CSV table of C-alpha atoms in Angstrom, one decimal:
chain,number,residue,atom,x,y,z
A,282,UNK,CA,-2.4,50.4,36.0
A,283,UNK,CA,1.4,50.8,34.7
A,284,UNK,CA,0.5,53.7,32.4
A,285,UNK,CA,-1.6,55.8,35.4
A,286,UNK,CA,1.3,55.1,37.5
A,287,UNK,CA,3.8,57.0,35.1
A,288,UNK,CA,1.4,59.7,34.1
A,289,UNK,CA,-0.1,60.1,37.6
A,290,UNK,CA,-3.9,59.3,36.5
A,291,UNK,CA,-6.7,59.7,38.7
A,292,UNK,CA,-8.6,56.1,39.1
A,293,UNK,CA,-11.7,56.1,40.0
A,294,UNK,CA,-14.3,52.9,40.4
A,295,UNK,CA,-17.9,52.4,39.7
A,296,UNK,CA,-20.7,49.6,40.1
A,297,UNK,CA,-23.5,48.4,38.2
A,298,UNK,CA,-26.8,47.8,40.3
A,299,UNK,CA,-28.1,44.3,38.1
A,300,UNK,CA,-26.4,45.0,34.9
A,301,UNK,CA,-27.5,42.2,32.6
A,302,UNK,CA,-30.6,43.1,33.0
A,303,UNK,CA,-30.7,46.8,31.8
A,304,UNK,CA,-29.6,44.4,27.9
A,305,UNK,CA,-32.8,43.7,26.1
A,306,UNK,CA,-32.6,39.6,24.8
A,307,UNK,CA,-32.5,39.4,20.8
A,308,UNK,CA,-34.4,36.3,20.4
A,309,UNK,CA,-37.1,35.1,21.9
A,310,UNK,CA,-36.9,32.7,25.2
A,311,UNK,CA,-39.6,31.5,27.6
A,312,UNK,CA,-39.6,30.4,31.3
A,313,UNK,CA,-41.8,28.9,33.8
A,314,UNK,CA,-43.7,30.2,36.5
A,315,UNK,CA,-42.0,30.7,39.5
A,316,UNK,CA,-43.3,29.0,42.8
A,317,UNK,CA,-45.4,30.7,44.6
A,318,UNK,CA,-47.3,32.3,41.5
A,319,UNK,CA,-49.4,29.8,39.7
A,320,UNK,CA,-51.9,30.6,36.2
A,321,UNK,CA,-52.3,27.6,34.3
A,322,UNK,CA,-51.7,27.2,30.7
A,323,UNK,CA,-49.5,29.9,30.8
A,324,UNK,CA,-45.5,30.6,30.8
A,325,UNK,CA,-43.4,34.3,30.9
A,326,UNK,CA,-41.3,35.3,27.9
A,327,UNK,CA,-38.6,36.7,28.9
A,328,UNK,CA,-37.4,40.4,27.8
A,329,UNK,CA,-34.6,41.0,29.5
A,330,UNK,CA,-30.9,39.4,29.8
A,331,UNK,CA,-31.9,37.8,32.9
A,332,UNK,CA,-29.1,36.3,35.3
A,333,UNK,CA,-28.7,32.7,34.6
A,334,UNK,CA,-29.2,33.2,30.7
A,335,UNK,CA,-26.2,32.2,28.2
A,336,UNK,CA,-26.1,35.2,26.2
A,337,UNK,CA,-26.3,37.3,28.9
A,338,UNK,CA,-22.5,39.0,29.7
A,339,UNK,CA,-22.7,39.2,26.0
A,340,UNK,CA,-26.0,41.2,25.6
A,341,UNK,CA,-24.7,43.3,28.6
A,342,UNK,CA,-21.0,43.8,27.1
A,343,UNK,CA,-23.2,45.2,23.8
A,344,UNK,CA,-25.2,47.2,25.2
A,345,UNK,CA,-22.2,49.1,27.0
A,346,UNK,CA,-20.5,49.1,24.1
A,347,UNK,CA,-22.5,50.9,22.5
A,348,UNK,CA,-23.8,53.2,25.2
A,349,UNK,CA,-20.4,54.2,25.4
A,350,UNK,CA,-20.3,54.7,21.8
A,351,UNK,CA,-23.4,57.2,21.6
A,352,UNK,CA,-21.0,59.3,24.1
A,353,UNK,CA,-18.4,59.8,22.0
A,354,UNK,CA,-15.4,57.0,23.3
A,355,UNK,CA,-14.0,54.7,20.7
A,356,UNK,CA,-13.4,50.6,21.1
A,357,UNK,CA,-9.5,49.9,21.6
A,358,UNK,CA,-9.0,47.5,18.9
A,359,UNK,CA,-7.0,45.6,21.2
A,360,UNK,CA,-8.6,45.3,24.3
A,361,UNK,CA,-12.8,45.6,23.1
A,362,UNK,CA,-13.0,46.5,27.2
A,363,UNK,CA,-11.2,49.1,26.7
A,364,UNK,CA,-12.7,52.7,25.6
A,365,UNK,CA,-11.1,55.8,25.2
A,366,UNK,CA,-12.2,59.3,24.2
A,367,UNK,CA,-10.4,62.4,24.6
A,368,UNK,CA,-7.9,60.6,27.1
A,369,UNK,CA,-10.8,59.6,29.8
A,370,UNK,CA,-10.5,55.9,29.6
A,371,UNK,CA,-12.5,53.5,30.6
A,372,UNK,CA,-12.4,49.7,31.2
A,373,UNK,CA,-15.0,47.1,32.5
A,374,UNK,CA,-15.3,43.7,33.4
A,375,UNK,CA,-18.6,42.5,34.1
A,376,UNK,CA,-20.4,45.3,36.0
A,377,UNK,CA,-17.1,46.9,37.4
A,378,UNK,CA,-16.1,50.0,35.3
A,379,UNK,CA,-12.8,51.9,36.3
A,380,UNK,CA,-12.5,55.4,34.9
A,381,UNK,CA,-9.0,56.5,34.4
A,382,UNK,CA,-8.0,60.2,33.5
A,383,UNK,CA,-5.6,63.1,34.0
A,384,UNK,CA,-6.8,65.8,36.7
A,385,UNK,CA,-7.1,68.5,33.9
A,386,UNK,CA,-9.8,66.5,32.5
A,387,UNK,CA,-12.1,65.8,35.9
A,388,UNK,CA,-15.0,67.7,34.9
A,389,UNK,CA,-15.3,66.1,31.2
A,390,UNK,CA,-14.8,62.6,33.3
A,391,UNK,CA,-17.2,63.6,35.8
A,392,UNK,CA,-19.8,64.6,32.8
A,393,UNK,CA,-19.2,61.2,31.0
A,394,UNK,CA,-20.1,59.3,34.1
A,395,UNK,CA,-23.2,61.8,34.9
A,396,UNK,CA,-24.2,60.6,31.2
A,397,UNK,CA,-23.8,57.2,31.8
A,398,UNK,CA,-25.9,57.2,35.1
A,399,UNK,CA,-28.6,58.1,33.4
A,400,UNK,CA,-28.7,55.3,31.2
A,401,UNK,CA,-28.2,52.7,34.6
A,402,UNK,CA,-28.0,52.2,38.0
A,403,UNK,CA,-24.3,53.5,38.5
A,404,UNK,CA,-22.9,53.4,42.4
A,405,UNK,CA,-19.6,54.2,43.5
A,406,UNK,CA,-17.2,56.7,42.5
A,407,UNK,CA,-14.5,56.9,45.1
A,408,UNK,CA,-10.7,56.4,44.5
A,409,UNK,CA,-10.2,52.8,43.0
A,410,UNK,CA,-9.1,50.4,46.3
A,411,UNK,CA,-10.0,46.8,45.2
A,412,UNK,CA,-10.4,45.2,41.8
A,413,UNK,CA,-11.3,41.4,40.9
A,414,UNK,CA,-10.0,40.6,44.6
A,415,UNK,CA,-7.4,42.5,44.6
A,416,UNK,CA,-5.9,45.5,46.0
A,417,UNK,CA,-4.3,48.6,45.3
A,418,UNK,CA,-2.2,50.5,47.2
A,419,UNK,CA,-1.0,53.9,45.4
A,420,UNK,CA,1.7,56.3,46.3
A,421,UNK,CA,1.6,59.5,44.3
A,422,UNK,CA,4.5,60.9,45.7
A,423,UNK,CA,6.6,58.5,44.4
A,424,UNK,CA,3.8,57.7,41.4
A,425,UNK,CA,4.1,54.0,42.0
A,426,UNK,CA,0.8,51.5,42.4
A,427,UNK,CA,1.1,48.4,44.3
A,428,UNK,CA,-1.1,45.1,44.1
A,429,UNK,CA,-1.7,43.0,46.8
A,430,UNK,CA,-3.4,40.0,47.3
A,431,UNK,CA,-3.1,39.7,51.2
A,432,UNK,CA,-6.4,38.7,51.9
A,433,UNK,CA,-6.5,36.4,49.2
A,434,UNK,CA,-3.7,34.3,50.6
A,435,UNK,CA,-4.9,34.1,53.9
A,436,UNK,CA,-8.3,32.4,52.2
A,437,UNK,CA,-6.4,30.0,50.3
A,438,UNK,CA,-4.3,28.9,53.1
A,439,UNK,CA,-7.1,26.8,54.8
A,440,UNK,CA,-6.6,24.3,51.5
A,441,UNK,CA,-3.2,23.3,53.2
A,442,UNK,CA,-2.7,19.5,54.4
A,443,UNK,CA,0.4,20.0,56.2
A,444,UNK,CA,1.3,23.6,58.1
A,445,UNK,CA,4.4,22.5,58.9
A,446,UNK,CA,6.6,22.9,55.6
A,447,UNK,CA,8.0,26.1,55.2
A,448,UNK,CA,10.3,27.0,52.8
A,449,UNK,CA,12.1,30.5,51.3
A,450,UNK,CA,10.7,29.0,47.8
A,451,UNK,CA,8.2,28.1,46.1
A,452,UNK,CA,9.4,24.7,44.7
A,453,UNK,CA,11.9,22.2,45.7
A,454,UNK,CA,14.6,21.6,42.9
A,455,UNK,CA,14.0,18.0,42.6
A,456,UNK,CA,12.0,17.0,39.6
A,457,UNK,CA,8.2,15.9,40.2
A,458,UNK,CA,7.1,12.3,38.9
A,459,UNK,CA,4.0,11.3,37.7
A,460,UNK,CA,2.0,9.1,40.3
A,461,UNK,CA,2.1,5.3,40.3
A,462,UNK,CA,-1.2,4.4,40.7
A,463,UNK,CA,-4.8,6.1,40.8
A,464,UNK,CA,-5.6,9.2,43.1
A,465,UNK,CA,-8.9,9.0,45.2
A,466,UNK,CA,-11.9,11.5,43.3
A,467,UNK,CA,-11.5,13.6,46.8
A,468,UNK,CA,-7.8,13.8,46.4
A,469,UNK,CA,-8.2,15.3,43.3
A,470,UNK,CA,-10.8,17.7,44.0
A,471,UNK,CA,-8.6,18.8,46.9
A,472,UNK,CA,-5.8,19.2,44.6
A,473,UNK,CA,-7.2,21.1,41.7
A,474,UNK,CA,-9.1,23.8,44.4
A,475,UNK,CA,-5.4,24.1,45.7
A,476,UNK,CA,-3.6,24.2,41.9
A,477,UNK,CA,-6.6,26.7,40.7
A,478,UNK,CA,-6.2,28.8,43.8
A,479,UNK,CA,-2.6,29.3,42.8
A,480,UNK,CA,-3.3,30.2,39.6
A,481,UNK,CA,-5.4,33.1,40.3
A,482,UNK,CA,-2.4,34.3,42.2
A,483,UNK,CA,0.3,33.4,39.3
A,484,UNK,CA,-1.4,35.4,36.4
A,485,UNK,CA,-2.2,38.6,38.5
A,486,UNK,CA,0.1,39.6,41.6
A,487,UNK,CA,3.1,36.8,41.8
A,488,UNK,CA,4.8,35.9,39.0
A,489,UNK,CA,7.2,34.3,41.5
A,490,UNK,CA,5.2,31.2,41.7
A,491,UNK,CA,4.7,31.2,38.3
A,492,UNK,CA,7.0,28.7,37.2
A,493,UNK,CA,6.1,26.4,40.5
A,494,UNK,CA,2.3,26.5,39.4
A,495,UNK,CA,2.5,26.1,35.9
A,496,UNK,CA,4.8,22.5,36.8
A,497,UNK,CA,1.8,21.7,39.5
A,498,UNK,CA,-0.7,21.9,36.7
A,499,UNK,CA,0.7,19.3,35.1
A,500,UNK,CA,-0.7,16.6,37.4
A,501,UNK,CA,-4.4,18.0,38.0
A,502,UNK,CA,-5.7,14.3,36.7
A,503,UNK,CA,-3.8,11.9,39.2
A,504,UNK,CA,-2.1,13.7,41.9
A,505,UNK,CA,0.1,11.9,44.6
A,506,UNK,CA,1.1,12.8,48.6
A,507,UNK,CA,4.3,14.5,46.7
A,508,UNK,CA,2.1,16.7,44.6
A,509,UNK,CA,0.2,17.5,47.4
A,510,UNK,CA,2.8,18.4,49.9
A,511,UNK,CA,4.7,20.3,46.8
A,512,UNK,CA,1.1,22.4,46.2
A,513,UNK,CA,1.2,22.8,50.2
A,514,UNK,CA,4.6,24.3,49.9
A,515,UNK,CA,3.7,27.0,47.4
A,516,UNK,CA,0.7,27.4,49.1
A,517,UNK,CA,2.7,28.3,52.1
A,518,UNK,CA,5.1,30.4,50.4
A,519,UNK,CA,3.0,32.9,50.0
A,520,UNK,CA,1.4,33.0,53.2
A,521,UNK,CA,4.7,33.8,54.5
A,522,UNK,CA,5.5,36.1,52.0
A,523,UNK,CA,2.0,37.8,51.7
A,524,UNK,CA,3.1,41.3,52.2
A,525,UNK,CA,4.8,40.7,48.7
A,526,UNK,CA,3.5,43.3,46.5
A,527,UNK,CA,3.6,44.0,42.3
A,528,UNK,CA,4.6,47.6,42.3
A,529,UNK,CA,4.2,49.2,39.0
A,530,UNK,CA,5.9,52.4,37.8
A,531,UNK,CA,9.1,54.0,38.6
A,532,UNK,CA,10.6,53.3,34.9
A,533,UNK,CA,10.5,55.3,31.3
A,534,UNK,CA,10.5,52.6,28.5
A,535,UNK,CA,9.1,48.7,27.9
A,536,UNK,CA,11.5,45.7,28.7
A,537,UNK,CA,10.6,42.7,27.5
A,538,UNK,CA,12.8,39.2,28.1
A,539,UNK,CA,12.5,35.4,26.9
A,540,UNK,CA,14.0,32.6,28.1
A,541,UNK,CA,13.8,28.9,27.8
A,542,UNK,CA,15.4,25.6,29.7
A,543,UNK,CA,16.2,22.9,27.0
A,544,UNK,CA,14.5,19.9,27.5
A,545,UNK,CA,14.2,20.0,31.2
A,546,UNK,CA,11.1,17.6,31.3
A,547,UNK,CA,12.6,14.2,31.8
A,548,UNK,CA,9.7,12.2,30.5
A,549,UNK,CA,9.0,14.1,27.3
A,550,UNK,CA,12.5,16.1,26.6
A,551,UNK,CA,10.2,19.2,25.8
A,552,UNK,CA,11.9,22.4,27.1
A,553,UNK,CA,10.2,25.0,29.5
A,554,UNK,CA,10.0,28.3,28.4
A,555,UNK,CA,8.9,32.2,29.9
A,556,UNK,CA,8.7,35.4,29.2
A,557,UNK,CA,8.2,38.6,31.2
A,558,UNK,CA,7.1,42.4,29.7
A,559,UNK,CA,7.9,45.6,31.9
A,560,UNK,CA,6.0,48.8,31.2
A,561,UNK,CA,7.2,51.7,32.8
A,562,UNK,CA,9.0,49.9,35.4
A,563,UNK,CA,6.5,47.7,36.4
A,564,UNK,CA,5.4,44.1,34.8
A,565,UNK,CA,2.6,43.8,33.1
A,566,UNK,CA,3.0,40.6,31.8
A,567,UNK,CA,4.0,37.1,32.1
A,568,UNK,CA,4.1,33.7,31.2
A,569,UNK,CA,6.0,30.3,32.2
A,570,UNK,CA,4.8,27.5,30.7
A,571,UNK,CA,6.2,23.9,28.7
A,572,UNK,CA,6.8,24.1,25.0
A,573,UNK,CA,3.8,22.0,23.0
A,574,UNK,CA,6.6,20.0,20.7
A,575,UNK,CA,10.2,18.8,21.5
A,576,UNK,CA,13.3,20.6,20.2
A,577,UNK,CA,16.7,19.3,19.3
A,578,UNK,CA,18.8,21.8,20.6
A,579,UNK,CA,18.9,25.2,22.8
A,580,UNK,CA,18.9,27.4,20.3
A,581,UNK,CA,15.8,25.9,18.8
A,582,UNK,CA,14.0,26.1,22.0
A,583,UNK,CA,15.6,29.5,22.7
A,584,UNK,CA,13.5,30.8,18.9
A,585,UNK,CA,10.1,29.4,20.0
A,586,UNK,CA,10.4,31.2,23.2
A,587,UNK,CA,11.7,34.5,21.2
A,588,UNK,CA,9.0,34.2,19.0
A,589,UNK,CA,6.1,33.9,21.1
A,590,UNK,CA,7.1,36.8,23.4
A,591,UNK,CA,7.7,38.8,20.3
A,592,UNK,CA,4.4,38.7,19.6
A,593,UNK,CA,2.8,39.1,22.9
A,594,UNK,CA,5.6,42.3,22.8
A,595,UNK,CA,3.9,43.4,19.4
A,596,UNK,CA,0.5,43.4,20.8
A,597,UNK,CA,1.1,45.0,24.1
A,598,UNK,CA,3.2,47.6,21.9
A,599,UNK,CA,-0.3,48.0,19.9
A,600,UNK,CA,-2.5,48.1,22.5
A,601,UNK,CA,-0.3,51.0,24.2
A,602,UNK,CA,-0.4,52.9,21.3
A,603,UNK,CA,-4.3,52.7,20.9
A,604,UNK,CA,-4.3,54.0,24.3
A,605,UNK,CA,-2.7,57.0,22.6
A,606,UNK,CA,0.6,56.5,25.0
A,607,UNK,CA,3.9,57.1,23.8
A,608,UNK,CA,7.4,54.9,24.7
A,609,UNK,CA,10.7,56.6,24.2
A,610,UNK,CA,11.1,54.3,21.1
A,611,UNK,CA,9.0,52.8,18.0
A,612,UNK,CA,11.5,49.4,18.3
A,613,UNK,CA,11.0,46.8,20.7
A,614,UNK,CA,14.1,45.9,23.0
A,615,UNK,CA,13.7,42.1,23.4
A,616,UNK,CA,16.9,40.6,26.1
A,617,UNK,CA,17.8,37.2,25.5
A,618,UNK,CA,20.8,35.1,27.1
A,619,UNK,CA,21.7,32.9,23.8
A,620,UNK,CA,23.9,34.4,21.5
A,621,UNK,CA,23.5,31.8,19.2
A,622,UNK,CA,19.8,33.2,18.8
A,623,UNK,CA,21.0,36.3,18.7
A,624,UNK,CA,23.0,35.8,15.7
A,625,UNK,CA,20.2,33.7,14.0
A,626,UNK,CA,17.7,36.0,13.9
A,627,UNK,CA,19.9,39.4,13.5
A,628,UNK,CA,23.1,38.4,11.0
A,629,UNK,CA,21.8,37.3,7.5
A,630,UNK,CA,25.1,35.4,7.2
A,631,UNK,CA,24.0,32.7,9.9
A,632,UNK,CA,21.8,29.9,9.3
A,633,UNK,CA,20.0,27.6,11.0
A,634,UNK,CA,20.7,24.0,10.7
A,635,UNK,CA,17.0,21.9,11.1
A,636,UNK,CA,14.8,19.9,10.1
A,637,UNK,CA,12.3,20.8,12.2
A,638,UNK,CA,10.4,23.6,9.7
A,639,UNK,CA,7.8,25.3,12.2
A,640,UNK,CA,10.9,26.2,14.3
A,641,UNK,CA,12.5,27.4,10.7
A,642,UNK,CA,9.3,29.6,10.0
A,643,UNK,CA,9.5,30.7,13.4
A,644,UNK,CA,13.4,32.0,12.8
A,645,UNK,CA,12.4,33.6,9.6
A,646,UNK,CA,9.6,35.6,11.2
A,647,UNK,CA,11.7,36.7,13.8
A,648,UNK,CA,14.5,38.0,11.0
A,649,UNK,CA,11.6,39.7,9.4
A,650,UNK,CA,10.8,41.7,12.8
A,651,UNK,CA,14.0,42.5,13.0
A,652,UNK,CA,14.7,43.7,9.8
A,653,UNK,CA,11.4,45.6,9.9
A,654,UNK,CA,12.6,47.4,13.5
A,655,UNK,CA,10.0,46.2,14.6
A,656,UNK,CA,11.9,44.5,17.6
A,657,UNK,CA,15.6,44.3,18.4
A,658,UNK,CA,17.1,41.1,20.1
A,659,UNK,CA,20.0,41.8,22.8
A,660,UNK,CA,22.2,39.6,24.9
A,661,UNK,CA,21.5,39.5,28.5
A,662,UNK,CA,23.5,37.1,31.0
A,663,UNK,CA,21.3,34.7,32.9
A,664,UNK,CA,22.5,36.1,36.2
A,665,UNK,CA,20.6,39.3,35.0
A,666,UNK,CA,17.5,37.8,33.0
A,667,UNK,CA,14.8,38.6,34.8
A,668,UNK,CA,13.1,36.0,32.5
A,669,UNK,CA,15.2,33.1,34.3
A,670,UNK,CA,13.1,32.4,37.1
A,671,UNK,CA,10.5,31.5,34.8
A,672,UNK,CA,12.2,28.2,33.1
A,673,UNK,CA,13.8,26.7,36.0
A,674,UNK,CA,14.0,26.7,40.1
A,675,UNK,CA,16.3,28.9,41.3
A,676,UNK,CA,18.8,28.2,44.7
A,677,UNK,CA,17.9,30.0,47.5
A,678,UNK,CA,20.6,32.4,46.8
A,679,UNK,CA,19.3,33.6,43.8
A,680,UNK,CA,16.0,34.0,44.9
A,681,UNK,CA,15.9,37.2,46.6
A,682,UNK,CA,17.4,38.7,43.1
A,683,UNK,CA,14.8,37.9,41.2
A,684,UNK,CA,12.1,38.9,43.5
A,685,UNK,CA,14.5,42.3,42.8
A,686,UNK,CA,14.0,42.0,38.9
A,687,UNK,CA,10.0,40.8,39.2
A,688,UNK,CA,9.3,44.6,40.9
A,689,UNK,CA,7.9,42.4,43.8
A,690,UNK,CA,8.4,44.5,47.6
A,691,UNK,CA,7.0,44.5,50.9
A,692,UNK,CA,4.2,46.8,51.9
A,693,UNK,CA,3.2,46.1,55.5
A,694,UNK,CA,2.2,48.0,58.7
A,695,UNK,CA,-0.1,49.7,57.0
A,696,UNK,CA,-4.0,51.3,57.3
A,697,UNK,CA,-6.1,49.7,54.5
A,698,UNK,CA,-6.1,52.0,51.6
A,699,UNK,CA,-4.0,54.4,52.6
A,700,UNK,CA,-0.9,56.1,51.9
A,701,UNK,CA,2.0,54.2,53.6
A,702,UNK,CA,5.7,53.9,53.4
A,703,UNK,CA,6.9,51.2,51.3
A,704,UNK,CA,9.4,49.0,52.6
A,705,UNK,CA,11.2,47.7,49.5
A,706,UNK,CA,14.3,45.0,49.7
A,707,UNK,CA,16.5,47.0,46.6
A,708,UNK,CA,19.0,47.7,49.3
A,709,UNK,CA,19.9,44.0,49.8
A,710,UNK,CA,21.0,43.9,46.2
A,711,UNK,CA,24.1,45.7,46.8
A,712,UNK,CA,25.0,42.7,49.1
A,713,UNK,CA,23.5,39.7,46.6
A,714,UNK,CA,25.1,37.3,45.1
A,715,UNK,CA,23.2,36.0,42.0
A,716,UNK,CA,25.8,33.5,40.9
């Protein structure tokens, strides 16, 4: 989405009618006779990847494969959804294909699909409006596409207990305790429908709740009232913020940030860390999350959260080049608010002092990236880190900052799938205070 944002590409979206079953099964498997049709002493071998079956998606994701390899595209390494020839891309999950391409290549596009159709049941074809749930909302004046989950929030908002806590956050800055005591079975069902309809929202559209979720998840097993009230409040949040949109584009390189909160978790002193990855002014990626073993200092929890979004940089940097898409530079700019780090991983003179050897490997890995050019580490303050919303609650008067740095604006008053205005807050920024 970030890359036909900055190059303007047409997107266009497409349905398969049945599509497991136009995959032939590799192996033999045998089914009753369905009620209502009766002949004794006999059962139906199956021939086709029937619904229901296993190795279905997979025999389906094959056979696409390699459909679309008899017409010329080419896996992307990185992404085995992905194909590419001659610029037209295409990507598919499940039976929903997306074409992508520039307008100077319509007709080849338009042949490709033609192809294609006569291999399966193809519908669709208009502009792309609503993927997995969610929509999108383009402006190719300004070549920015927006993602909204609007509908989706209003769903999820029947799970809430109590309507009546409204907050300008997500998350309260009081720590959450474990529960004293054992939750009900329905009181955990309850919880986990209201934890995993959060998710869906934290890993596509709202990064902002991120860092709330990800703490939630930690008591999916034995939830208390407090957990529930504190999954109500998110749950809330973004009911009152629904217009909130991901806008992508509007930039001409990749940022990429890391951050970590030393051992922030009372009751096991392991630190939080998160990343975030921009592409073209738009993010593409994100993660907040607790480290999986305990650090002795800041600058040791700082490394393992430098390390893992250098690699998730690294991959993302791969997978843009497979898509034959250029960035302004080969090196990849990595911000970071710890100059201690810094120095670690970019002066040969400094050392770091541990016993702790995976966090050691993980220094020397980064000073080999470095060295290599492969990435370059830079110091960012906190009050600029767009990264530090992801480790931590922030006051309320930081909050409308980072919303700022997430790319996250307000599209409302709007007819669905059209071309509307965009009412974005960057002019409040002028008058913010980020402490």
């Amino acid at each position: 989405m970030a890359i036909a944002a900055k190059h303007n590409l047409e997107l266009k979206q497409y349905d398969v009618t049945n599509a497991f079953v136009h995959a032939s099964l590799d192996r033999e498997v045998y089914m009753r006779m369905p009620k209502g049709y009766q002949k004794p002493g006999t059962i139906l071998r199956i021939k086709k990847a029937l619904y229901g079956l296993r190795i279905s998606p997979l025999l389906w994701q094959k056979d696409l494969t390699a459909t679309l390899t008899q017409l010329g595209f080419q896996i992307v390494p990185h992404e085995p959804c992905c194909m590419i020839k001659d610029g037209i891309i295409i990507f598919y999950y499940v039976d929903d294909i997306i074409l992508a391409y520039g307008k100077d290549q319509s007709k080849k596009a338009q042949e490709a699909m033609d192809q294609l159709k006569q291999r399966y049941s193809i519908t669709g074809g208009d502009d792309l409006q609503w993927f997995l749930g969610i929509e999108v909302i383009r402006d190719r004046s300004k070549q920015l596409i927006h993602l909204s989950q609007v509908a989706y929030y209003e769903k999820i908002n029947r799970l809430v207990d109590d309507q009546t806590i409204r907050h300008d956050t997500p998350m309260a800055t009081s720590e959450l305790m474990p529960r004293e005591g054992l939750a009900t079975p329905s009181e955990i069902n309850r919880y986990q429908r209201k934890i995993g309809s959060l998710l869906y929202a934290a890993v596509n559209t709202r990064p902002d709740i991120a860092f709330a979720t990800s703490r939630l998840a930690r008591f999916l097993a034995n939830p208390s009232q407090e957990h529930q009230q504190a999954a109500d409040r998110v749950l809330l949040y973004l009911s009152d913020t629904k217009w909130l949109t991901l806008r992508l584009g509007g930039g001409t390189a990749m940022q990429v940030a890391s951050d970590a909160s030393f051992a922030d978790n009372t009751l096991d002193r392991k630190s939080s860390q998160g990343y975030a990855i921009k592409l073209f002014g738009g993010l593409i990626a994100w993660r907040s999350s607790k480290q999986d073993t305990v650090t002795t200092s800041t600058t040791e929890a700082e490394l393992l959260a430098l390390s893992q979004v250098a690699k998730e940089a690294i991959f993302t940097s791969r997978l843009i080049s497979e898509l034959k898409v250029k960035l302004p530079s080969p090196t990849i700019t990595i911000q970071c608010d710890n100059q201690q780090t810094i120095r670690l991983v970019t002066q040969a003179v400094s050392r770091l002092t541990t016993k702790l050897r995976h966090v050691d490997i993980h220094n020397h890995w980064l000073r080999q990236e470095v060295t290599n050019q492969r990435i370059k580490v830079v110091y960012t303050k906190s009050s600029e880190m767009i990264a530090d919303g992801l480790t931590k609650v922030l006051p309320v008067n930081q909050w409308t900052g980072f919303l700022i740095q997430l790319g996250l604006v307000e599209v409302r008053d709007r007819e669905p799938h059209n071309q509307s205005p965009v009412v974005e807050i960057q002019a409040q920024l002028e008058q913010l205070s980020c402490g």
